[in-house]
PDB file of C-alpha atoms in Angstrom:
ATOM      1  CA  UNK X  42     -14.369 -15.318   7.657  1.00 41.00           C
ATOM      2  CA  UNK X  43     -10.768 -15.050   6.542  1.00 43.00           C
ATOM      3  CA  UNK X  44      -9.756 -11.816   4.845  1.00 40.00           C
ATOM      4  CA  UNK X  45      -7.458  -8.788   5.030  1.00 41.00           C
ATOM      5  CA  UNK X  46      -9.311  -5.649   6.201  1.00 41.00           C
ATOM      6  CA  UNK X  47      -9.250  -2.368   4.351  1.00 40.00           C
ATOM      7  CA  UNK X  48      -9.751   0.737   6.388  1.00 38.00           C
ATOM      8  CA  UNK X  49     -10.182   4.116   4.660  1.00 36.00           C
ATOM      9  CA  UNK X  50      -7.298   6.423   5.686  1.00 35.00           C
ATOM     10  CA  UNK X  51      -5.267   3.529   7.147  1.00 38.00           C
ATOM     11  CA  UNK X  52      -5.116   0.429   4.972  1.00 41.00           C
ATOM     12  CA  UNK X  53      -4.062  -2.673   6.787  1.00 40.00           C
ATOM     13  CA  UNK X  54      -2.653  -5.858   5.323  1.00 41.00           C
ATOM     14  CA  UNK X  55      -0.604  -8.793   6.371  1.00 38.00           C
ATOM     15  CA  UNK X  56       2.369  -9.581   4.153  1.00 40.00           C
ATOM     16  CA  UNK X  57       5.443 -11.771   4.350  1.00 34.00           C
ATOM     17  CA  UNK X  58       8.431  -9.690   5.509  1.00 37.00           C
ATOM     18  CA  UNK X  59      11.071  -9.846   2.796  1.00 37.00           C
ATOM     19  CA  UNK X  60      13.947  -7.999   4.443  1.00 38.00           C
ATOM     20  CA  UNK X  61      15.175  -6.549   7.704  1.00 41.00           C
ATOM     21  CA  UNK X  62      13.639  -3.070   7.725  1.00 47.00           C
ATOM     22  CA  UNK X  63      14.952   0.073   9.488  1.00 52.00           C
ATOM     23  CA  UNK X  64      12.411   1.550  11.961  1.00 50.00           C
ATOM     24  CA  UNK X  65      12.185   4.719  14.028  1.00 49.00           C
ATOM     25  CA  UNK X  66      11.892   4.860  17.794  1.00 49.00           C
ATOM     26  CA  UNK X  67       8.057   5.104  17.476  1.00 62.00           C
ATOM     27  CA  UNK X  68       7.927   1.907  15.361  1.00 76.00           C
ATOM     28  CA  UNK X  69       7.306   3.579  12.001  1.00 89.00           C
ATOM     29  CA  UNK X  70       9.824   2.883   9.268  1.00 92.00           C
ATOM     30  CA  UNK X  71      12.434   5.529   8.536  1.00 94.00           C
ATOM     31  CA  UNK X  72      11.614   7.203   5.243  1.00 96.00           C
ATOM     32  CA  UNK X  73      14.403   7.059   2.629  1.00 97.00           C
ATOM     33  CA  UNK X  74      12.755   8.973  -0.219  1.00 97.00           C
ATOM     34  CA  UNK X  75       9.566  10.721  -1.142  1.00 97.00           C
ATOM     35  CA  UNK X  76       7.257  10.222  -4.103  1.00 96.00           C
ATOM     36  CA  UNK X  77       4.184  11.930  -5.561  1.00 93.00           C
ATOM     37  CA  UNK X  78       2.160  12.567  -8.688  1.00 91.00           C
ATOM     38  CA  UNK X  79      -0.140  15.509  -9.595  1.00 78.00           C
ATOM     39  CA  UNK X  80       2.781  17.784  -8.878  1.00 61.00           C
ATOM     40  CA  UNK X  81       1.209  20.474 -11.031  1.00 62.00           C
ATOM     41  CA  UNK X  82      -1.817  20.759  -8.733  1.00 61.00           C
ATOM     42  CA  UNK X  83      -1.788  23.194  -5.796  1.00 61.00           C
ATOM     43  CA  UNK X  84      -4.139  20.858  -3.899  1.00 64.00           C
ATOM     44  CA  UNK X  85      -4.177  17.225  -5.118  1.00 70.00           C
ATOM     45  CA  UNK X  86      -7.659  15.823  -5.713  1.00 79.00           C
ATOM     46  CA  UNK X  87      -8.038  12.290  -4.188  1.00 90.00           C
ATOM     47  CA  UNK X  88      -9.744  10.788  -7.265  1.00 91.00           C
ATOM     48  CA  UNK X  89      -8.390   9.295 -10.464  1.00 91.00           C
ATOM     49  CA  UNK X  90     -10.266   8.287 -13.594  1.00 91.00           C
ATOM     50  CA  UNK X  91     -10.070   4.616 -14.602  1.00 91.00           C
ATOM     51  CA  UNK X  92      -7.097   4.202 -16.940  1.00 90.00           C
ATOM     52  CA  UNK X  93      -5.620   7.551 -15.909  1.00 90.00           C
ATOM     53  CA  UNK X  94      -1.816   7.448 -16.147  1.00 90.00           C
ATOM     54  CA  UNK X  95      -0.015   8.573 -12.995  1.00 93.00           C
ATOM     55  CA  UNK X  96       3.390  10.065 -13.626  1.00 94.00           C
ATOM     56  CA  UNK X  97       4.929   9.031 -10.339  1.00 97.00           C
ATOM     57  CA  UNK X  98       8.198  10.796  -9.427  1.00 96.00           C
ATOM     58  CA  UNK X  99      10.490  10.338  -6.445  1.00 97.00           C
ATOM     59  CA  UNK X 100      13.662  11.715  -4.934  1.00 97.00           C
ATOM     60  CA  UNK X 101      15.901  11.476  -1.881  1.00 97.00           C
ATOM     61  CA  UNK X 102      14.952  14.954  -0.751  1.00 95.00           C
ATOM     62  CA  UNK X 103      15.520  15.732   2.918  1.00 95.00           C
ATOM     63  CA  UNK X 104      14.626  12.252   4.132  1.00 96.00           C
ATOM     64  CA  UNK X 105      17.019  10.747   6.703  1.00 94.00           C
ATOM     65  CA  UNK X 106      16.406   7.003   6.272  1.00 94.00           C
ATOM     66  CA  UNK X 107      18.990   4.744   4.625  1.00 95.00           C
ATOM     67  CA  UNK X 108      20.035   5.756   1.099  1.00 97.00           C
ATOM     68  CA  UNK X 109      17.612   4.215  -1.390  1.00 97.00           C
ATOM     69  CA  UNK X 110      18.896   1.577  -3.766  1.00 97.00           C
ATOM     70  CA  UNK X 111      17.290   0.910  -7.117  1.00 98.00           C
ATOM     71  CA  UNK X 112      15.200  -0.814  -8.443  1.00 98.00           C
ATOM     72  CA  UNK X 113      12.009   0.541  -6.936  1.00 98.00           C
ATOM     73  CA  UNK X 114       8.605  -1.024  -6.368  1.00 96.00           C
ATOM     74  CA  UNK X 115       5.008   0.115  -5.826  1.00 96.00           C
ATOM     75  CA  UNK X 116       2.988  -1.670  -3.223  1.00 95.00           C
ATOM     76  CA  UNK X 117      -0.692  -1.029  -3.907  1.00 96.00           C
ATOM     77  CA  UNK X 118      -3.548  -1.740  -1.511  1.00 94.00           C
ATOM     78  CA  UNK X 119      -7.103  -1.724  -2.863  1.00 93.00           C
ATOM     79  CA  UNK X 120     -10.643  -2.216  -1.617  1.00 91.00           C
ATOM     80  CA  UNK X 121     -11.254  -4.723  -4.504  1.00 89.00           C
ATOM     81  CA  UNK X 122      -8.663  -7.334  -3.479  1.00 88.00           C
ATOM     82  CA  UNK X 123      -7.650  -8.819  -0.153  1.00 83.00           C
ATOM     83  CA  UNK X 124      -3.946  -8.664  -0.867  1.00 86.00           C
ATOM     84  CA  UNK X 125      -1.537  -5.975  -2.070  1.00 90.00           C
ATOM     85  CA  UNK X 126      -0.053  -5.773  -5.565  1.00 92.00           C
ATOM     86  CA  UNK X 127       3.650  -5.355  -6.158  1.00 92.00           C
ATOM     87  CA  UNK X 128       4.571  -3.415  -9.298  1.00 94.00           C
ATOM     88  CA  UNK X 129       8.147  -3.039 -10.529  1.00 94.00           C
ATOM     89  CA  UNK X 130       8.888   0.635 -11.088  1.00 96.00           C
ATOM     90  CA  UNK X 131      12.397   0.361 -12.505  1.00 96.00           C
ATOM     91  CA  UNK X 132      15.616   2.030 -11.643  1.00 98.00           C
ATOM     92  CA  UNK X 133      14.907   5.601 -12.796  1.00 97.00           C
ATOM     93  CA  UNK X 134      13.274   8.341 -10.671  1.00 97.00           C
ATOM     94  CA  UNK X 135       9.921   8.259 -12.409  1.00 97.00           C
ATOM     95  CA  UNK X 136       7.393   5.691 -13.538  1.00 96.00           C
ATOM     96  CA  UNK X 137       4.085   5.805 -15.415  1.00 94.00           C
ATOM     97  CA  UNK X 138       1.293   3.707 -13.877  1.00 94.00           C
ATOM     98  CA  UNK X 139      -2.050   3.318 -15.639  1.00 92.00           C
ATOM     99  CA  UNK X 140      -4.755   2.868 -13.004  1.00 93.00           C
ATOM    100  CA  UNK X 141      -6.519  -0.378 -14.022  1.00 92.00           C
ATOM    101  CA  UNK X 142      -9.058  -0.638 -11.181  1.00 93.00           C
ATOM    102  CA  UNK X 143     -12.791  -0.308 -11.718  1.00 92.00           C
ATOM    103  CA  UNK X 144     -14.856   2.736 -10.722  1.00 94.00           C
ATOM    104  CA  UNK X 145     -15.514   2.939  -6.953  1.00 94.00           C
ATOM    105  CA  UNK X 146     -12.304   1.178  -6.048  1.00 94.00           C
ATOM    106  CA  UNK X 147     -10.349   2.813  -3.214  1.00 94.00           C
ATOM    107  CA  UNK X 148      -6.579   2.361  -3.493  1.00 95.00           C
ATOM    108  CA  UNK X 149      -3.394   3.526  -1.860  1.00 96.00           C
ATOM    109  CA  UNK X 150       0.182   3.361  -3.195  1.00 97.00           C
ATOM    110  CA  UNK X 151       3.278   2.927  -1.005  1.00 97.00           C
ATOM    111  CA  UNK X 152       6.831   2.659  -2.329  1.00 97.00           C
ATOM    112  CA  UNK X 153       9.933   0.652  -1.469  1.00 97.00           C
ATOM    113  CA  UNK X 154      13.408   0.203  -2.889  1.00 97.00           C
ATOM    114  CA  UNK X 155      15.314  -3.028  -3.463  1.00 97.00           C
ATOM    115  CA  UNK X 156      16.478  -3.099   0.143  1.00 95.00           C
ATOM    116  CA  UNK X 157      12.985  -2.715   1.631  1.00 93.00           C
ATOM    117  CA  UNK X 158      13.522   0.963   2.506  1.00 96.00           C
ATOM    118  CA  UNK X 159      10.350   3.000   2.136  1.00 96.00           C
ATOM    119  CA  UNK X 160       9.306   6.097   0.293  1.00 97.00           C
ATOM    120  CA  UNK X 161       6.214   6.297   2.453  1.00 96.00           C
ATOM    121  CA  UNK X 162       2.574   6.005   1.449  1.00 96.00           C
ATOM    122  CA  UNK X 163       0.291   8.350  -0.445  1.00 95.00           C
ATOM    123  CA  UNK X 164      -3.254   9.320   0.451  1.00 93.00           C
ATOM    124  CA  UNK X 165      -6.106   6.986  -0.445  1.00 93.00           C
ATOM    125  CA  UNK X 166      -7.596   7.648  -3.880  1.00 94.00           C
ATOM    126  CA  UNK X 167     -10.983   6.657  -5.371  1.00 94.00           C
ATOM    127  CA  UNK X 168     -11.373   5.537  -8.990  1.00 94.00           C
ATOM    128  CA  UNK X 169     -14.150   7.262 -10.976  1.00 93.00           C
ATOM    129  CA  UNK X 170     -15.617   6.243 -14.307  1.00 91.00           C
ATOM    130  CA  UNK X 171     -13.835   7.340 -17.452  1.00 87.00           C
ATOM    131  CA  UNK X 172     -16.370   9.292 -19.504  1.00 86.00           C
ATOM    132  CA  UNK X 173     -13.940  10.644 -22.097  1.00 81.00           C
ATOM    133  CA  UNK X 174     -13.319   7.342 -23.886  1.00 72.00           C
ATOM    134  CA  UNK X 175     -15.688   4.611 -25.019  1.00 70.00           C
ATOM    135  CA  UNK X 176     -12.852   2.127 -25.351  1.00 71.00           C
ATOM    136  CA  UNK X 177     -10.476   1.865 -22.377  1.00 76.00           C
ATOM    137  CA  UNK X 178      -6.961   0.649 -23.242  1.00 77.00           C
ATOM    138  CA  UNK X 179      -5.387  -0.022 -19.853  1.00 83.00           C
ATOM    139  CA  UNK X 180      -5.225  -3.510 -18.303  1.00 75.00           C
ATOM    140  CA  UNK X 181      -4.125  -5.139 -15.053  1.00 76.00           C
ATOM    141  CA  UNK X 182      -1.143  -6.843 -16.800  1.00 73.00           C
ATOM    142  CA  UNK X 183       1.264  -4.762 -14.695  1.00 74.00           C
ATOM    143  CA  UNK X 184      -0.147  -6.268 -11.498  1.00 81.00           C
ATOM    144  CA  UNK X 185       1.406  -9.333  -9.926  1.00 78.00           C
ATOM    145  CA  UNK X 186      -1.222 -11.641  -8.452  1.00 76.00           C
ATOM    146  CA  UNK X 187       0.078 -13.838  -5.579  1.00 75.00           C
ATOM    147  CA  UNK X 188      -0.085 -17.576  -6.066  1.00 74.00           C
ATOM    148  CA  UNK X 189      -1.463 -18.155  -2.550  1.00 73.00           C
ATOM    149  CA  UNK X 190      -2.421 -15.110  -0.467  1.00 76.00           C
ATOM    150  CA  UNK X 191      -2.532 -15.479   3.277  1.00 84.00           C
ATOM    151  CA  UNK X 192      -5.704 -16.277   5.112  1.00 88.00           C
ATOM    152  CA  UNK X 193      -6.122 -13.866   8.022  1.00 88.00           C
ATOM    153  CA  UNK X 194      -8.656 -13.547  10.830  1.00 90.00           C
ATOM    154  CA  UNK X 195      -9.155  -9.893  11.801  1.00 89.00           C
ATOM    155  CA  UNK X 196     -11.157  -8.817  14.830  1.00 91.00           C
ATOM    156  CA  UNK X 197     -12.110  -5.785  16.883  1.00 89.00           C
ATOM    157  CA  UNK X 198     -13.664  -5.788  20.305  1.00 87.00           C
ATOM    158  CA  UNK X 199     -17.179  -6.179  18.898  1.00 86.00           C
ATOM    159  CA  UNK X 200     -16.276  -9.158  16.681  1.00 88.00           C
ATOM    160  CA  UNK X 201     -15.022  -9.863  13.131  1.00 89.00           C
ATOM    161  CA  UNK X 202     -13.826  -6.867  11.140  1.00 84.00           C
ATOM    162  CA  UNK X 203     -15.598  -6.297   7.847  1.00 80.00           C
ATOM    163  CA  UNK X 204     -13.460  -5.906   4.755  1.00 75.00           C
ATOM    164  CA  UNK X 205     -15.437  -2.735   3.955  1.00 75.00           C
ATOM    165  CA  UNK X 206     -16.103  -1.710   7.549  1.00 74.00           C
ATOM    166  CA  UNK X 207     -15.298   1.469   9.410  1.00 79.00           C
ATOM    167  CA  UNK X 208     -13.927   1.530  12.930  1.00 81.00           C
ATOM    168  CA  UNK X 209     -13.722   4.228  15.589  1.00 83.00           C
ATOM    169  CA  UNK X 210     -10.517   6.068  16.274  1.00 84.00           C
ATOM    170  CA  UNK X 211      -8.286   4.280  18.826  1.00 87.00           C
ATOM    171  CA  UNK X 212     -10.061   0.917  18.251  1.00 87.00           C
ATOM    172  CA  UNK X 213      -7.740  -2.058  18.665  1.00 89.00           C
ATOM    173  CA  UNK X 214      -7.394  -4.458  15.710  1.00 89.00           C
ATOM    174  CA  UNK X 215      -6.141  -8.008  16.183  1.00 91.00           C
ATOM    175  CA  UNK X 216      -4.961 -10.095  13.209  1.00 91.00           C
ATOM    176  CA  UNK X 217      -4.065 -13.708  13.193  1.00 93.00           C
ATOM    177  CA  UNK X 218      -2.429 -15.480  10.185  1.00 92.00           C
ATOM    178  CA  UNK X 219      -4.074 -18.826   9.411  1.00 91.00           C
ATOM    179  CA  UNK X 220      -1.513 -20.256   6.986  1.00 90.00           C
ATOM    180  CA  UNK X 221       1.871 -19.476   5.455  1.00 88.00           C
ATOM    181  CA  UNK X 222       5.310 -19.567   7.122  1.00 89.00           C
ATOM    182  CA  UNK X 223       6.719 -16.957   9.555  1.00 89.00           C
ATOM    183  CA  UNK X 224       8.060 -14.439  10.137  1.00 92.00           C
ATOM    184  CA  UNK X 225       4.828 -12.547   9.470  1.00 90.00           C
ATOM    185  CA  UNK X 226       4.626  -8.771   9.261  1.00 86.00           C
ATOM    186  CA  UNK X 227       1.435  -6.852  10.090  1.00 87.00           C
ATOM    187  CA  UNK X 228       1.745  -3.592   8.080  1.00 88.00           C
ATOM    188  CA  UNK X 229      -0.230  -0.453   8.875  1.00 88.00           C
ATOM    189  CA  UNK X 230      -0.042   2.081   6.054  1.00 90.00           C
ATOM    190  CA  UNK X 231      -1.294   5.516   7.192  1.00 89.00           C
ATOM    191  CA  UNK X 232      -1.964   8.147   4.532  1.00 90.00           C
ATOM    192  CA  UNK X 233       0.924  10.478   3.850  1.00 90.00           C
ATOM    193  CA  UNK X 234       3.213   8.665   6.297  1.00 91.00           C
ATOM    194  CA  UNK X 235       5.767   5.891   6.343  1.00 93.00           C
ATOM    195  CA  UNK X 236       4.254   2.489   7.289  1.00 93.00           C
ATOM    196  CA  UNK X 237       4.393   0.714  10.627  1.00 91.00           C
ATOM    197  CA  UNK X 238       5.381  -2.951  10.800  1.00 86.00           C
ATOM    198  CA  UNK X 239       4.696  -5.457  13.629  1.00 87.00           C
ATOM    199  CA  UNK X 240       6.643  -8.696  13.020  1.00 88.00           C
ATOM    200  CA  UNK X 241       6.072 -12.079  14.665  1.00 89.00           C
ATOM    201  CA  UNK X 242       7.929 -15.330  14.119  1.00 92.00           C
ATOM    202  CA  UNK X 243       4.856 -17.359  15.064  1.00 91.00           C
ATOM    203  CA  UNK X 244       1.287 -17.384  13.781  1.00 89.00           C
ATOM    204  CA  UNK X 245       0.009 -15.918  17.050  1.00 89.00           C
ATOM    205  CA  UNK X 246      -2.325 -12.915  17.125  1.00 88.00           C
ATOM    206  CA  UNK X 247      -0.826  -9.446  16.493  1.00 88.00           C
ATOM    207  CA  UNK X 248      -2.413  -6.143  17.409  1.00 82.00           C
TER     208      UNK X 248
END
């Protein structure tokens, strides 16, 4: 079966690399800025109500990656779709995003600037039902659906990796693109951490 696996706490996807990205010695991208929402909460709660509006804010802070260059973009991974969504977040330092996903959807937001520099990735959140309104007004019109997402084979030692499966810590994952044109980038997006990219010019297996 061809799909892109979602792993709670470390969402994995295969995307086309759009730019040359700056990485650290350990392979993770250098972080150029930081972003968050729920800044008024002492301890953020990892759930959002369907159609909640996230007031996402970001700044350079103490990050040491390349200086960020506007405009900015959200890259959103979800358990409901086998590809990430790219949402234009503008050139300011804040952006309101209405969560359009259905209840039970797990999602994670990472951020990038116009040069491909990263603002890191937030924790995974779960959407819960909106019980305060009988008529929801948000839509998925802000999401950009790809014309032709990649087909990917993903495997662990025991066989094919389920889209909704769980794996043990330290388990190797191998992904193989089945279509598209290289270079390919295998992106691992850990919670509260800049992403890790593995790039290949060919459609050979990456792990």
